[in-house]
Coordinates of C-alpha atoms and ligand atoms in Angstrom, one line a residue:
M1 CA 0.0 0.0 0.0
A2 CA 2.9 2.3 0.6
I3 CA 4.5 4.7 -1.9
S4 CA 7.2 6.0 0.4
S5 CA 7.5 5.2 4.0
E6 CA 9.2 8.6 4.6
L7 CA 6.1 10.7 3.8
P8 CA 3.7 11.5 6.6
R9 CA 0.8 9.1 6.9
H10 CA -2.8 10.2 6.3
N11 CA -5.8 9.8 8.6
V12 CA -8.8 8.3 6.9
H13 CA -12.2 8.6 8.6
F14 CA -15.1 6.4 7.4
E15 CA -18.6 7.5 8.0
P16 CA -21.2 6.5 9.1
D17 CA -19.4 3.8 11.0
N18 CA -16.9 6.3 12.5
I19 CA -13.9 4.1 11.8
K20 CA -10.5 5.6 11.5
I21 CA -7.3 4.3 10.0
Q22 CA -3.9 5.6 9.0
V23 CA -2.4 4.9 5.6
D24 CA 0.6 5.8 3.5
P25 CA 0.2 8.4 0.7
G26 CA -1.1 6.8 -2.5
A27 CA -3.0 4.0 -0.7
N28 CA -5.9 2.6 -2.6
L29 CA -9.2 3.6 -0.9
M30 CA -10.9 0.2 -1.3
E31 CA -7.9 -1.6 0.2
T32 CA -7.9 1.0 3.0
A33 CA -11.5 0.2 3.7
V34 CA -10.7 -3.6 3.8
A35 CA -7.8 -3.0 6.2
A36 CA -10.1 -0.9 8.4
G37 CA -12.9 -3.6 8.4
V38 CA -15.3 -1.2 6.5
H39 CA -17.4 -3.2 4.2
I40 CA -18.1 -1.8 0.7
N41 CA -19.9 -3.5 -2.1
A42 CA -17.3 -4.6 -4.7
S43 CA -19.0 -6.8 -7.2
C44 CA -16.2 -6.8 -9.8
G45 CA -13.4 -7.1 -7.2
G46 CA -11.9 -3.7 -8.0
A47 CA -11.8 -4.0 -11.8
G48 CA -13.6 -0.7 -12.0
V49 CA -16.5 -1.9 -14.1
C50 CA -19.4 -2.7 -11.8
G51 CA -19.9 0.7 -10.1
T52 CA -21.0 -0.8 -6.8
C53 CA -18.2 0.7 -4.8
N54 CA -19.1 4.4 -5.0
I55 CA -18.2 6.5 -2.0
L56 CA -18.5 10.2 -1.2
V57 CA -15.2 12.0 -0.5
K58 CA -16.4 14.7 1.9
S59 CA -13.0 16.3 2.4
G60 CA -9.4 15.7 1.5
R61 CA -7.4 15.1 -1.7
V62 CA -7.7 11.9 -3.8
E63 CA -6.8 10.9 -7.3
S64 CA -9.3 9.0 -9.2
I65 CA -10.3 8.5 -12.9
R66 CA -13.9 9.2 -13.7
T67 CA -15.4 6.2 -15.6
D68 CA -18.9 6.0 -17.1
K69 CA -20.1 4.5 -13.8
I70 CA -20.2 8.0 -12.3
S71 CA -22.1 10.9 -13.8
Q72 CA -20.3 14.3 -14.1
K73 CA -22.8 15.7 -11.6
D74 CA -22.0 13.0 -9.0
Y75 CA -18.2 13.3 -9.7
N76 CA -18.4 17.1 -9.1
R77 CA -20.0 16.5 -5.7
G78 CA -17.3 14.1 -4.6
I79 CA -18.6 10.6 -5.6
R80 CA -15.7 8.3 -6.5
Q81 CA -15.2 4.6 -7.1
A82 CA -13.3 3.4 -4.1
C83 CA -11.4 0.8 -6.0
Q84 CA -10.1 3.4 -8.5
T85 CA -9.2 6.0 -5.9
R86 CA -5.9 6.8 -4.2
I87 CA -5.4 8.8 -1.1
F88 CA -3.2 11.9 -0.9
S89 CA -4.2 13.7 2.3
D90 CA -6.3 13.2 5.4
L91 CA -9.7 12.2 4.3
N92 CA -13.3 12.1 5.3
V93 CA -15.2 9.5 3.4
E94 CA -18.9 8.6 3.6
I95 CA -20.1 5.2 2.4
P96 CA -23.5 5.9 0.8
V97 CA -26.5 3.5 1.4
G98 CA -26.2 1.8 -2.0
S99 CA -22.5 0.8 -1.4
R100 CA -22.8 -0.2 2.2
L101 CA -22.9 -3.7 3.5
E102 CA -24.7 -3.4 6.8
K103 CA -23.6 -5.6 9.6
A104 CA -26.9 -5.1 11.4
V105 CA -28.6 -7.5 9.0
L106 CA -26.0 -10.1 9.7
S107 CA -26.5 -9.6 13.5
R108 CA -30.2 -10.2 13.0
E109 CA -29.3 -13.6 11.5
V110 CA -27.2 -14.4 14.6
E111 CA -30.2 -13.7 16.8
E112 CA -32.4 -15.9 14.7
V113 CA -29.9 -18.7 14.7
S114 CA -29.5 -18.4 18.5
A115 CA -33.2 -18.7 18.9
Q116 CA -33.4 -21.8 16.8
K117 CA -33.5 -25.3 18.3
P118 CA -30.5 -27.1 16.9
V119 CA -31.6 -29.8 14.5
A120 CA -29.2 -32.8 14.6
L121 CA -30.5 -35.6 12.5
V122 CA -27.3 -37.6 12.4
S123 CA -27.4 -40.6 14.8
G124 CA -25.0 -43.1 16.4
W125 CA -22.7 -40.6 18.2
S126 CA -22.0 -39.8 21.7
F127 CA -20.6 -36.6 23.3
N128 CA -16.9 -37.3 23.2
P129 CA -14.9 -34.3 21.8
P130 CA -11.8 -35.0 19.8
V131 CA -9.8 -32.8 22.1
K132 CA -9.8 -33.5 25.8
K133 CA -8.4 -31.9 28.9
V134 CA -7.1 -34.2 31.6
F135 CA -6.1 -33.2 35.1
L136 CA -3.1 -35.2 36.3
E137 CA -1.4 -35.6 39.7
L138 CA 1.9 -37.2 38.9
P139 CA 3.8 -39.1 41.6
K140 CA 7.0 -37.2 42.5
P141 CA 10.2 -38.9 41.3
T142 CA 12.3 -40.9 43.7
M143 CA 15.5 -42.8 43.5
E144 CA 13.5 -45.9 42.8
D145 CA 11.2 -44.2 40.3
N146 CA 13.4 -41.8 38.4
V147 CA 12.1 -42.0 34.9
S148 CA 12.1 -38.8 32.9
D149 CA 9.5 -36.1 33.3
L150 CA 8.0 -36.9 30.0
S151 CA 7.8 -40.7 30.6
R152 CA 6.2 -39.9 34.0
L153 CA 3.6 -37.7 32.2
L154 CA 2.9 -40.3 29.5
R155 CA 2.6 -43.1 32.1
S156 CA 0.0 -41.1 34.0
I157 CA -2.0 -40.4 30.9
K158 CA -1.9 -44.0 29.9
Q159 CA -3.1 -45.2 33.3
Q160 CA -5.7 -42.5 33.8
C161 CA -7.2 -42.3 30.3
K162 CA -6.6 -45.8 29.0
L163 CA -5.0 -44.4 26.0
E164 CA -2.2 -46.0 23.9
N165 CA 0.0 -44.7 21.1
I166 CA 0.6 -41.3 22.7
S167 CA 2.8 -38.8 21.1
V168 CA 3.7 -35.3 22.2
N169 CA 4.1 -31.9 20.5
A170 CA 7.7 -31.0 21.0
E171 CA 6.7 -27.5 22.3
I172 CA 5.3 -28.9 25.5
L173 CA 8.8 -30.1 26.6
T174 CA 10.1 -26.6 27.1
G175 CA 7.9 -25.9 30.1
L176 CA 7.4 -29.4 31.4
A177 CA 10.1 -29.6 34.1
R178 CA 9.2 -26.1 35.5
I179 CA 5.4 -26.7 35.5
L180 CA 5.7 -30.0 37.3
R181 CA 8.1 -28.7 40.0
T182 CA 6.3 -25.4 40.6
N183 CA 2.8 -26.8 40.8
N184 CA 3.2 -29.8 43.1
W185 CA 3.4 -32.2 40.1
Q186 CA -0.2 -31.2 39.1
L187 CA -1.0 -30.2 35.6
T188 CA -3.7 -30.3 32.9
A189 CA -2.8 -32.0 29.6
T190 CA -4.7 -31.2 26.4
I191 CA -4.9 -34.3 24.3
L192 CA -5.9 -34.5 20.7
L193 CA -7.4 -37.8 19.6
E194 CA -6.2 -38.9 16.2
A195 CA -7.1 -41.6 13.7
N196 CA -6.1 -45.2 14.5
S197 CA -6.7 -44.8 18.2
S198 CA -3.6 -42.8 18.6
C199 CA -3.4 -39.4 20.4
R200 CA -1.1 -36.5 20.9
V201 CA -0.4 -34.3 23.9
I202 CA -0.7 -30.8 22.4
N203 CA -0.5 -28.6 25.5
I204 CA 0.2 -28.7 29.2
E205 CA -0.9 -26.1 31.8
P206 CA -0.1 -25.7 35.5
G207 CA -2.8 -26.9 37.9
D208 CA -6.4 -27.7 36.9
T209 CA -7.7 -25.8 33.9
R210 CA -10.4 -28.2 32.8
K211 CA -13.1 -25.6 33.3
G212 CA -11.9 -23.6 30.4
H213 CA -12.2 -25.9 27.4
Y214 CA -13.7 -24.4 24.3
S215 CA -13.8 -25.0 20.5
L216 CA -14.3 -22.5 17.7
V217 CA -16.3 -23.5 14.6
F218 CA -16.6 -21.4 11.4
D219 CA -18.5 -21.5 8.2
I220 CA -16.5 -19.5 5.7
G221 CA -18.8 -18.3 3.0
T222 CA -18.0 -16.3 0.0
T223 CA -20.0 -13.4 1.3
A224 CA -20.2 -13.9 5.1
V225 CA -18.3 -15.8 7.8
R226 CA -20.3 -17.3 10.6
G227 CA -18.9 -18.6 13.8
Q228 CA -19.7 -20.2 17.1
L229 CA -17.9 -20.7 20.4
L230 CA -18.6 -24.1 21.9
D231 CA -18.1 -25.2 25.5
L232 CA -16.5 -28.6 25.2
N233 CA -17.4 -29.5 28.8
R234 CA -21.1 -29.0 28.4
G235 CA -21.6 -29.5 24.7
K236 CA -23.2 -26.1 24.3
V237 CA -23.0 -23.2 21.9
I238 CA -22.1 -20.2 24.1
S239 CA -21.8 -17.4 21.6
H240 CA -22.4 -16.7 17.9
C241 CA -20.9 -14.2 15.5
I242 CA -21.1 -13.2 11.9
D243 CA -19.4 -10.7 9.7
Y244 CA -18.8 -10.1 6.0
N245 CA -15.9 -12.0 4.6
R246 CA -13.3 -9.2 4.1
Q247 CA -12.5 -10.8 0.8
I248 CA -15.8 -9.3 -0.4
S249 CA -13.9 -6.2 -1.4
Y250 CA -11.9 -8.3 -3.9
G251 CA -15.1 -9.5 -5.7
E252 CA -18.5 -10.8 -4.9
D253 CA -18.1 -14.4 -6.2
V254 CA -15.5 -17.1 -6.2
I255 CA -14.6 -16.5 -9.8
S256 CA -13.6 -12.9 -9.2
R257 CA -11.7 -14.1 -6.1
I258 CA -9.8 -16.6 -8.2
A259 CA -9.1 -13.9 -10.7
W260 CA -7.8 -11.6 -7.9
S261 CA -5.6 -14.3 -6.5
Q262 CA -3.7 -14.4 -9.8
K263 CA -2.5 -10.8 -9.4
T264 CA 0.9 -10.1 -7.8
G265 CA 0.5 -10.6 -4.1
G266 CA -3.2 -11.3 -4.6
L267 CA -3.3 -14.7 -3.1
K268 CA -1.5 -13.5 0.1
R269 CA -3.9 -10.5 0.3
L270 CA -7.0 -12.7 0.0
Q271 CA -5.6 -15.1 2.6
K272 CA -4.9 -12.2 5.0
A273 CA -8.4 -10.8 4.4
V274 CA -10.1 -14.0 5.5
T275 CA -7.8 -14.6 8.5
A276 CA -8.4 -11.0 9.5
T277 CA -12.1 -11.7 9.4
L278 CA -11.6 -14.8 11.5
N279 CA -9.4 -13.0 14.0
D280 CA -11.9 -10.2 14.5
L281 CA -14.7 -12.7 15.0
I282 CA -12.6 -14.8 17.5
K283 CA -12.0 -11.6 19.5
G284 CA -15.7 -10.9 19.5
L285 CA -16.6 -14.5 20.6
I286 CA -14.0 -14.5 23.4
N287 CA -15.1 -11.1 24.6
S288 CA -18.8 -11.8 24.6
A289 CA -18.3 -15.1 26.5
D290 CA -15.7 -13.5 28.8
I291 CA -13.1 -16.2 28.4
E292 CA -9.4 -16.2 27.8
V293 CA -7.9 -17.1 24.4
Q294 CA -5.8 -19.7 26.2
S295 CA -8.9 -21.8 26.9
I296 CA -9.6 -22.4 23.2
S297 CA -8.6 -26.0 22.6
H298 CA -9.7 -26.7 19.1
M299 CA -11.1 -25.3 15.8
V300 CA -13.2 -26.6 12.9
V301 CA -13.8 -24.9 9.6
A302 CA -16.1 -25.8 6.8
A303 CA -16.1 -23.8 3.5
N304 CA -16.5 -24.1 -0.2
T305 CA -13.4 -25.4 -2.0
V306 CA -12.3 -22.0 -3.2
M307 CA -12.6 -20.5 0.3
T308 CA -10.7 -23.5 1.8
Q309 CA -7.8 -23.1 -0.6
L310 CA -7.6 -19.4 -0.1
L311 CA -7.7 -19.9 3.7
I312 CA -4.6 -22.1 3.6
G313 CA -2.9 -20.1 1.0
L314 CA -3.2 -22.5 -1.9
D315 CA -3.5 -21.1 -5.5
P316 CA -7.1 -21.7 -6.5
K317 CA -6.4 -21.2 -10.2
Y318 CA -7.0 -24.8 -11.3
L319 CA -10.4 -25.0 -9.6
R320 CA -11.9 -23.2 -12.5
L321 CA -9.9 -24.9 -15.3
S322 CA -11.1 -28.1 -16.8
P323 CA -11.0 -30.8 -15.4
Y324 CA -11.6 -28.7 -12.3
V325 CA -9.2 -30.4 -9.8
P326 CA -8.6 -29.1 -6.3
T327 CA -5.1 -29.1 -4.9
I328 CA -6.3 -31.1 -1.9
S329 CA -9.6 -32.6 -0.7
N330 CA -8.6 -33.8 2.8
V331 CA -6.5 -31.1 4.4
P332 CA -4.3 -32.6 7.1
L333 CA -4.7 -31.2 10.6
L334 CA -3.0 -27.8 10.8
K335 CA -2.0 -25.6 13.6
A336 CA -4.4 -22.6 13.3
K337 CA -1.6 -20.2 14.2
S338 CA 0.5 -21.4 11.2
I339 CA -2.0 -19.7 8.8
G340 CA -2.3 -16.5 10.8
I341 CA -5.2 -17.3 13.1
N342 CA -4.8 -15.7 16.5
T343 CA -5.0 -18.7 18.8
E344 CA -2.5 -20.4 21.0
E345 CA 0.2 -22.5 19.4
H346 CA -1.5 -25.8 20.4
V347 CA -4.9 -25.2 18.7
H348 CA -5.3 -27.5 15.8
L349 CA -7.6 -26.7 12.9
Y350 CA -9.7 -29.4 11.3
I351 CA -11.0 -28.5 7.8
V352 CA -14.0 -30.5 6.7
P353 CA -13.0 -32.4 3.5
S354 CA -14.4 -31.3 0.2
V355 CA -15.6 -33.4 -2.8
A356 CA -14.7 -31.4 -5.8
S357 CA -13.9 -27.9 -7.1
Y358 CA -17.3 -26.6 -6.5
V359 CA -18.6 -29.0 -3.8
G360 CA -16.9 -28.1 -0.6
G361 CA -16.6 -29.0 3.0
D362 CA -19.6 -26.9 3.8
I363 CA -21.8 -29.4 1.9
V364 CA -20.0 -32.4 3.4
A365 CA -20.6 -30.9 6.9
G366 CA -24.3 -30.4 6.0
I367 CA -24.7 -34.0 4.9
L368 CA -22.9 -35.1 8.1
G369 CA -25.1 -33.0 10.3
T370 CA -28.3 -34.2 8.7
G371 CA -27.2 -37.8 8.6
I372 CA -28.2 -38.3 5.0
H373 CA -25.3 -40.8 4.7
Q374 CA -27.0 -43.0 7.3
S375 CA -30.6 -42.8 6.2
D376 CA -32.6 -45.0 3.8
K377 CA -34.7 -42.1 2.8
I378 CA -33.9 -40.6 -0.5
T379 CA -33.0 -37.0 0.3
L380 CA -32.5 -33.9 -1.8
Y381 CA -30.1 -31.6 0.0
I382 CA -29.9 -28.1 -1.4
D383 CA -27.7 -25.1 -0.6
I384 CA -28.6 -22.2 -2.8
G385 CA -26.1 -19.5 -3.2
T386 CA -24.1 -18.2 -6.2
N387 CA -23.4 -21.8 -6.8
G388 CA -26.3 -24.0 -6.1
E389 CA -24.9 -27.1 -4.4
I390 CA -27.1 -30.2 -4.6
V391 CA -26.9 -33.7 -3.2
I392 CA -29.3 -36.5 -3.9
G393 CA -29.0 -39.9 -2.2
N394 CA -29.1 -41.9 0.9
S395 CA -26.9 -44.4 2.8
D396 CA -26.4 -46.4 -0.4
V397 CA -25.4 -43.8 -2.9
M398 CA -24.9 -40.0 -3.0
L399 CA -24.5 -37.9 -6.1
T400 CA -23.6 -34.3 -5.9
T401 CA -23.2 -31.4 -8.2
S402 CA -22.8 -27.7 -8.2
C403 CA -24.7 -25.7 -10.7
S404 CA -24.0 -22.1 -11.6
A405 CA -27.1 -20.4 -10.4
G406 CA -25.4 -17.1 -10.9
P407 CA -25.6 -14.3 -8.4
T408 CA -29.4 -13.8 -8.9
F409 CA -30.4 -15.2 -5.5
E410 CA -27.9 -12.9 -3.8
G411 CA -29.2 -9.9 -5.6
G412 CA -26.7 -9.9 -8.5
G413 CA -27.7 -9.6 -12.2
I414 CA -30.9 -7.9 -11.2
K415 CA -31.4 -4.2 -11.9
H416 CA -32.3 -3.4 -8.4
G417 CA -31.0 -6.5 -6.8
I418 CA -29.2 -6.3 -3.4
I419 CA -28.1 -8.7 -0.8
A420 CA -30.5 -9.3 2.1
T421 CA -29.8 -6.1 3.9
S422 CA -31.9 -3.4 5.6
G423 CA -34.4 -2.1 3.1
A424 CA -34.4 -5.1 0.8
I425 CA -37.8 -6.0 -0.5
E426 CA -38.6 -9.5 0.8
G427 CA -42.4 -9.7 0.9
F428 CA -44.7 -8.9 -2.0
E429 CA -48.4 -9.2 -2.5
I430 CA -50.8 -7.8 -5.1
N431 CA -53.9 -6.1 -3.8
P432 CA -56.7 -7.9 -5.7
S433 CA -59.0 -4.9 -5.8
D434 CA -56.7 -2.4 -7.5
F435 CA -53.8 -4.6 -8.4
E436 CA -51.4 -2.3 -6.5
P437 CA -48.3 -4.0 -5.0
V438 CA -47.9 -4.3 -1.2
I439 CA -44.3 -4.7 -0.2
T440 CA -42.5 -5.5 3.0
T441 CA -38.8 -4.8 3.5
I442 CA -36.1 -6.1 5.9
D443 CA -36.2 -4.1 9.1
S444 CA -39.3 -2.3 7.7
A445 CA -36.8 0.3 6.3
K446 CA -37.5 2.4 3.2
A447 CA -37.0 0.2 0.1
K448 CA -33.5 0.0 -1.3
G449 CA -33.6 -2.9 -3.6
I450 CA -34.7 -6.5 -4.0
C451 CA -33.1 -9.5 -2.2
G452 CA -33.0 -13.0 -3.5
S453 CA -36.0 -14.4 -1.5
G454 CA -37.9 -11.2 -2.3
L455 CA -37.3 -11.8 -6.0
I456 CA -38.8 -15.3 -5.8
N457 CA -41.9 -13.9 -4.0
I458 CA -42.3 -11.1 -6.5
A459 CA -42.0 -13.3 -9.5
A460 CA -44.4 -15.9 -8.1
R461 CA -47.1 -13.3 -7.2
L462 CA -46.7 -11.5 -10.6
L463 CA -47.0 -14.9 -12.4
E464 CA -50.1 -16.0 -10.4
S465 CA -51.8 -12.7 -11.0
G466 CA -51.1 -12.7 -14.7
I467 CA -48.9 -9.6 -14.7
I468 CA -46.0 -11.7 -16.1
T469 CA -46.3 -14.6 -18.4
Q470 CA -44.8 -18.1 -18.2
N471 CA -42.0 -17.1 -20.5
G472 CA -41.0 -14.3 -18.2
K473 CA -42.4 -11.4 -20.2
I474 CA -44.5 -8.6 -18.8
N475 CA -48.1 -8.8 -19.8
T476 CA -48.6 -5.3 -21.3
D477 CA -52.4 -5.9 -21.5
F478 CA -52.6 -6.1 -17.7
P479 CA -54.7 -3.2 -16.3
T480 CA -52.1 -1.4 -14.3
K481 CA -50.1 1.8 -14.6
R482 CA -47.2 0.1 -13.0
I483 CA -46.0 -1.4 -16.4
R484 CA -43.9 0.8 -18.6
E485 CA -41.4 0.5 -21.4
S486 CA -37.7 1.4 -20.7
E487 CA -34.5 1.1 -22.7
D488 CA -34.2 -2.5 -21.2
G489 CA -37.6 -3.5 -22.4
Y490 CA -40.8 -3.6 -20.3
E491 CA -40.6 -3.3 -16.5
Y492 CA -43.0 -3.3 -13.6
I493 CA -42.7 -0.6 -10.9
L494 CA -42.5 -2.2 -7.5
C495 CA -41.9 0.9 -5.5
K496 CA -42.1 4.5 -6.5
K497 CA -39.1 6.9 -6.1
I498 CA -40.7 8.8 -3.3
E499 CA -41.0 5.5 -1.2
T500 CA -37.3 4.5 -1.7
Q501 CA -33.9 5.2 -0.2
I502 CA -32.2 5.3 -3.6
D503 CA -34.1 8.3 -5.1
K504 CA -35.4 6.3 -8.0
D505 CA -38.2 3.8 -8.8
I506 CA -37.4 0.2 -7.9
V507 CA -38.5 -2.0 -10.8
I508 CA -38.3 -5.5 -12.0
T509 CA -37.5 -5.8 -15.6
E510 CA -37.8 -8.5 -18.3
I511 CA -34.1 -8.9 -18.2
D512 CA -34.3 -9.5 -14.4
L513 CA -37.0 -12.2 -15.0
D514 CA -34.8 -13.7 -17.7
N515 CA -31.9 -14.0 -15.3
L516 CA -34.1 -15.4 -12.6
M517 CA -35.4 -18.1 -15.0
R518 CA -31.8 -19.0 -15.9
S519 CA -30.9 -19.4 -12.3
K520 CA -33.8 -21.4 -11.2
A521 CA -33.6 -23.5 -14.4
A522 CA -30.0 -24.4 -13.6
M523 CA -31.1 -25.6 -10.1
Y524 CA -34.0 -27.6 -11.3
A525 CA -32.0 -29.2 -14.2
G526 CA -29.4 -30.0 -11.5
Y527 CA -31.9 -31.9 -9.4
K528 CA -33.2 -33.8 -12.5
T529 CA -29.7 -34.7 -13.7
L530 CA -28.8 -36.2 -10.3
A531 CA -32.2 -38.0 -10.0
K532 CA -31.8 -39.5 -13.5
N533 CA -28.2 -40.6 -12.7
I534 CA -29.5 -42.4 -9.6
G535 CA -32.4 -43.9 -11.5
I536 CA -35.3 -42.1 -9.8
N537 CA -37.9 -39.5 -10.6
L538 CA -38.1 -36.2 -8.6
T539 CA -41.4 -37.5 -7.1
D540 CA -39.5 -40.3 -5.5
I541 CA -37.6 -37.9 -3.2
E542 CA -38.8 -38.5 0.3
R543 CA -37.2 -35.4 2.0
V544 CA -35.9 -32.1 0.8
I545 CA -33.5 -30.5 3.1
I546 CA -32.8 -26.8 2.4
A547 CA -29.7 -25.4 4.0
G548 CA -28.2 -21.9 4.2
T549 CA -29.4 -18.5 5.2
F550 CA -31.0 -17.8 1.9
G551 CA -32.8 -21.2 2.0
N552 CA -34.1 -20.3 5.4
N553 CA -35.9 -17.3 4.0
I554 CA -37.5 -19.0 1.0
D555 CA -41.2 -19.3 0.8
I556 CA -41.6 -22.9 -0.3
K557 CA -44.9 -22.4 -2.2
N558 CA -43.6 -19.4 -4.1
A559 CA -40.3 -21.3 -4.9
I560 CA -42.4 -24.1 -6.3
T561 CA -44.6 -21.7 -8.3
I562 CA -41.6 -20.4 -10.2
G563 CA -40.1 -23.8 -10.6
L564 CA -37.1 -23.4 -8.3
L565 CA -38.1 -26.3 -6.1
P566 CA -39.7 -29.6 -7.2
D567 CA -43.5 -29.8 -6.7
L568 CA -43.6 -32.2 -3.8
P569 CA -45.9 -32.3 -0.7
R570 CA -45.0 -29.4 1.6
D571 CA -44.4 -31.8 4.5
R572 CA -41.3 -33.2 2.7
F573 CA -39.4 -29.9 3.0
F574 CA -37.2 -29.1 6.0
F575 CA -35.0 -26.1 6.7
I576 CA -31.8 -26.7 8.7
G577 CA -30.3 -23.2 8.8
N578 CA -26.6 -23.3 8.4
G579 CA -25.8 -26.9 7.6
S580 CA -22.1 -26.2 7.5
L581 CA -22.0 -24.9 11.1
L582 CA -24.3 -27.8 12.2
G583 CA -21.8 -30.4 10.9
S584 CA -18.8 -28.5 12.2
R585 CA -20.3 -28.3 15.6
L586 CA -21.1 -32.0 15.8
I587 CA -17.5 -32.8 14.7
S588 CA -16.3 -30.7 17.6
F589 CA -18.5 -32.6 20.0
S590 CA -17.8 -36.1 18.9
T591 CA -14.8 -38.1 18.0
D592 CA -17.3 -40.6 16.5
L593 CA -18.1 -38.1 13.8
L594 CA -14.7 -36.6 13.3
Y595 CA -13.9 -39.0 10.4
H596 CA -17.5 -39.2 9.0
G597 CA -16.6 -36.2 6.9
E598 CA -13.9 -38.1 5.0
T599 CA -16.2 -41.1 4.6
I600 CA -19.0 -38.8 3.2
A601 CA -16.6 -37.0 0.9
N602 CA -15.2 -40.3 -0.4
K603 CA -18.7 -41.7 -0.9
M604 CA -20.1 -38.8 -2.9
T605 CA -19.8 -38.9 -6.6
N606 CA -19.6 -35.6 -8.3
I607 CA -21.4 -35.1 -11.6
E608 CA -19.8 -32.3 -13.7
L609 CA -22.6 -30.4 -15.4
S610 CA -20.7 -28.2 -17.7
E611 CA -20.4 -30.7 -20.5
N612 CA -23.5 -32.8 -19.6
T613 CA -26.0 -32.9 -22.6
E614 CA -28.8 -34.2 -20.5
F615 CA -28.4 -31.3 -18.1
M616 CA -28.5 -28.9 -21.0
S617 CA -31.8 -30.3 -22.3
D618 CA -33.4 -30.3 -18.8
Y619 CA -32.1 -26.7 -18.4
M620 CA -33.8 -25.6 -21.7
A621 CA -37.0 -27.3 -20.6
A622 CA -37.0 -25.4 -17.3
L623 CA -36.6 -22.0 -18.9
F624 CA -40.2 -21.3 -18.3
L625 CA -42.3 -20.4 -15.2
P626 CA -42.5 -22.9 -13.6
H627 CA -41.6 -25.3 -16.4
T628 CA -42.5 -26.2 -20.0
N629 CA -44.0 -29.4 -18.8
M630 CA -46.7 -28.4 -16.4
D631 CA -47.3 -32.1 -15.5
E632 CA -44.2 -31.7 -13.3
F633 CA -46.0 -28.9 -11.4
P634 CA -49.5 -30.1 -10.8
S635 CA -50.1 -27.8 -7.8
V636 CA -49.3 -24.6 -9.6
T637 CA -52.1 -22.6 -11.2
I638 CA -51.5 -19.4 -13.0
K639 CA -53.4 -16.9 -15.1
K640 CA -52.5 -17.0 -18.8
G641 CA -51.0 -13.8 -20.1
K642 CA -51.0 -12.4 -23.6
K643 CA -47.3 -13.3 -24.4
S644 CA -47.2 -16.9 -23.0
Ligands
FES701 S1 -16.2 -0.7 -9.7 FE1 -15.2 -0.7 -7.9 S2 -15.5 -2.8 -7.2 FE2 -16.4 -2.7 -9.1

């Protein structure tokens, strides 16, 4: 970031968060925001082409090129693209509503998760964490019993814990003699259980520290990172946290992150961004639970394959090049500190294994948590995000795939699409008497855009009422003044300028509908391809488990109406919230489950869709609302429009 370390540094003040940071002259404003933990939308990862990172320079000197993403009028009043701006004096910067990623909405998610009853469907495990703390009172050495301190320690562990094949981390030796002699030969050993009934002493502490024994679990998503602090004595979640993944300022999706990683120093920067996110969250978890960092004993992370590789600093380039091979699927146990995570030296990080380039440990953890690998019931497991990850199977067979649903469900590719943040339209109804829309927004704030679940609700209601047709066109014969023609074709006005935060009408366009159809068609064709490969029909599916935050907010009926979900009886659908955290939590609680992840990952067969002709024909058939074959959607009734 530095141009010259001899020049005085500049103070940058971000509003409205009131965050301050010092930088060297010439620092890039977007990178400064990342370093300060200020979240700015950056869909294109700083390429300068998306125009989502606009900020207002209220005072100070910057250098920036004006692109066509900023009007001359806005430029004159101080609007700049953060990614294209360099800092040359102390600065006051405001992040306008449209560019802000608000943490408050993420916090709301944490509250909702905390209130949820944990759903653990996997069976056959007992509470037996893979890391234990054991209090030992060693007999003092005598002339008759003068074995070494280490042998004395291992002998006690063997006797007390009935453990064999015990190894030790070399670091514990440094303090061993002193701890024993200054604490009356009493200490607490932290023991990591490993495969093949062996174990390793990873830490020793003076006296009895068994009370403080915690684990951290994280789901590293492309957009947000969610974490929990677990009490390993009581098997309880004691605090939750969530924040945007700081990598978001290097691009919204995994493709732009991969592209960023190829720049000089890019991989290192992305790795630092995610570890900085984790470190902030760890600090928050520890503070809110009022515990010491020394009492963290273990850590589990589940993530998609790109996030996993970036976390451990592996070049993700080949994940997006045919034949789409990850560098590693089963990451060996790592010391968390070795990759920049602020924990004590002894904390080992278990990363849930992945299946393929686009089917990661987050899905494996979800399968583990829901016990699909143990059940006879044919289950469809769906995690909808930028990539729709799908699994169909049971204890006999599991097929998985990842289909590029595009960013639609996260607000991308939609004229007024936004992520599920304050002011996002999520509820939508049509008043049957005057056909006027009735909208509800997140936090009941003034409307700012449309989030993914809102988009589904809007499309379903417009379809049912005949305002749009089954081929995703706006029915211009419909008796409403809300339909108008624009340069992008016809559009429907959801919310008038005066009712919005963005000083313009919020609309849904035919292009938006087209993008939605492509996304939902990709998902539906994905289910069908997997079902056919297993030799079943979609109607044979006995359970549909929907994971993820977005999944939690989906209205099942509306999702079926537009053809995003298969038309099955509603009692077959289940929401599990964050499947990735569910599985990671259970792995932290039970040695029995620790290696289920590997078994599941090895058992799953990945079907690559990019060159699958059957998928392509199912995809084409699904490019209709809900589908070209209405026999597949018997419960959906819609009014026919002029253009269908
Ligand atoms: S234009 Fe700045 S992130 Fe896209």
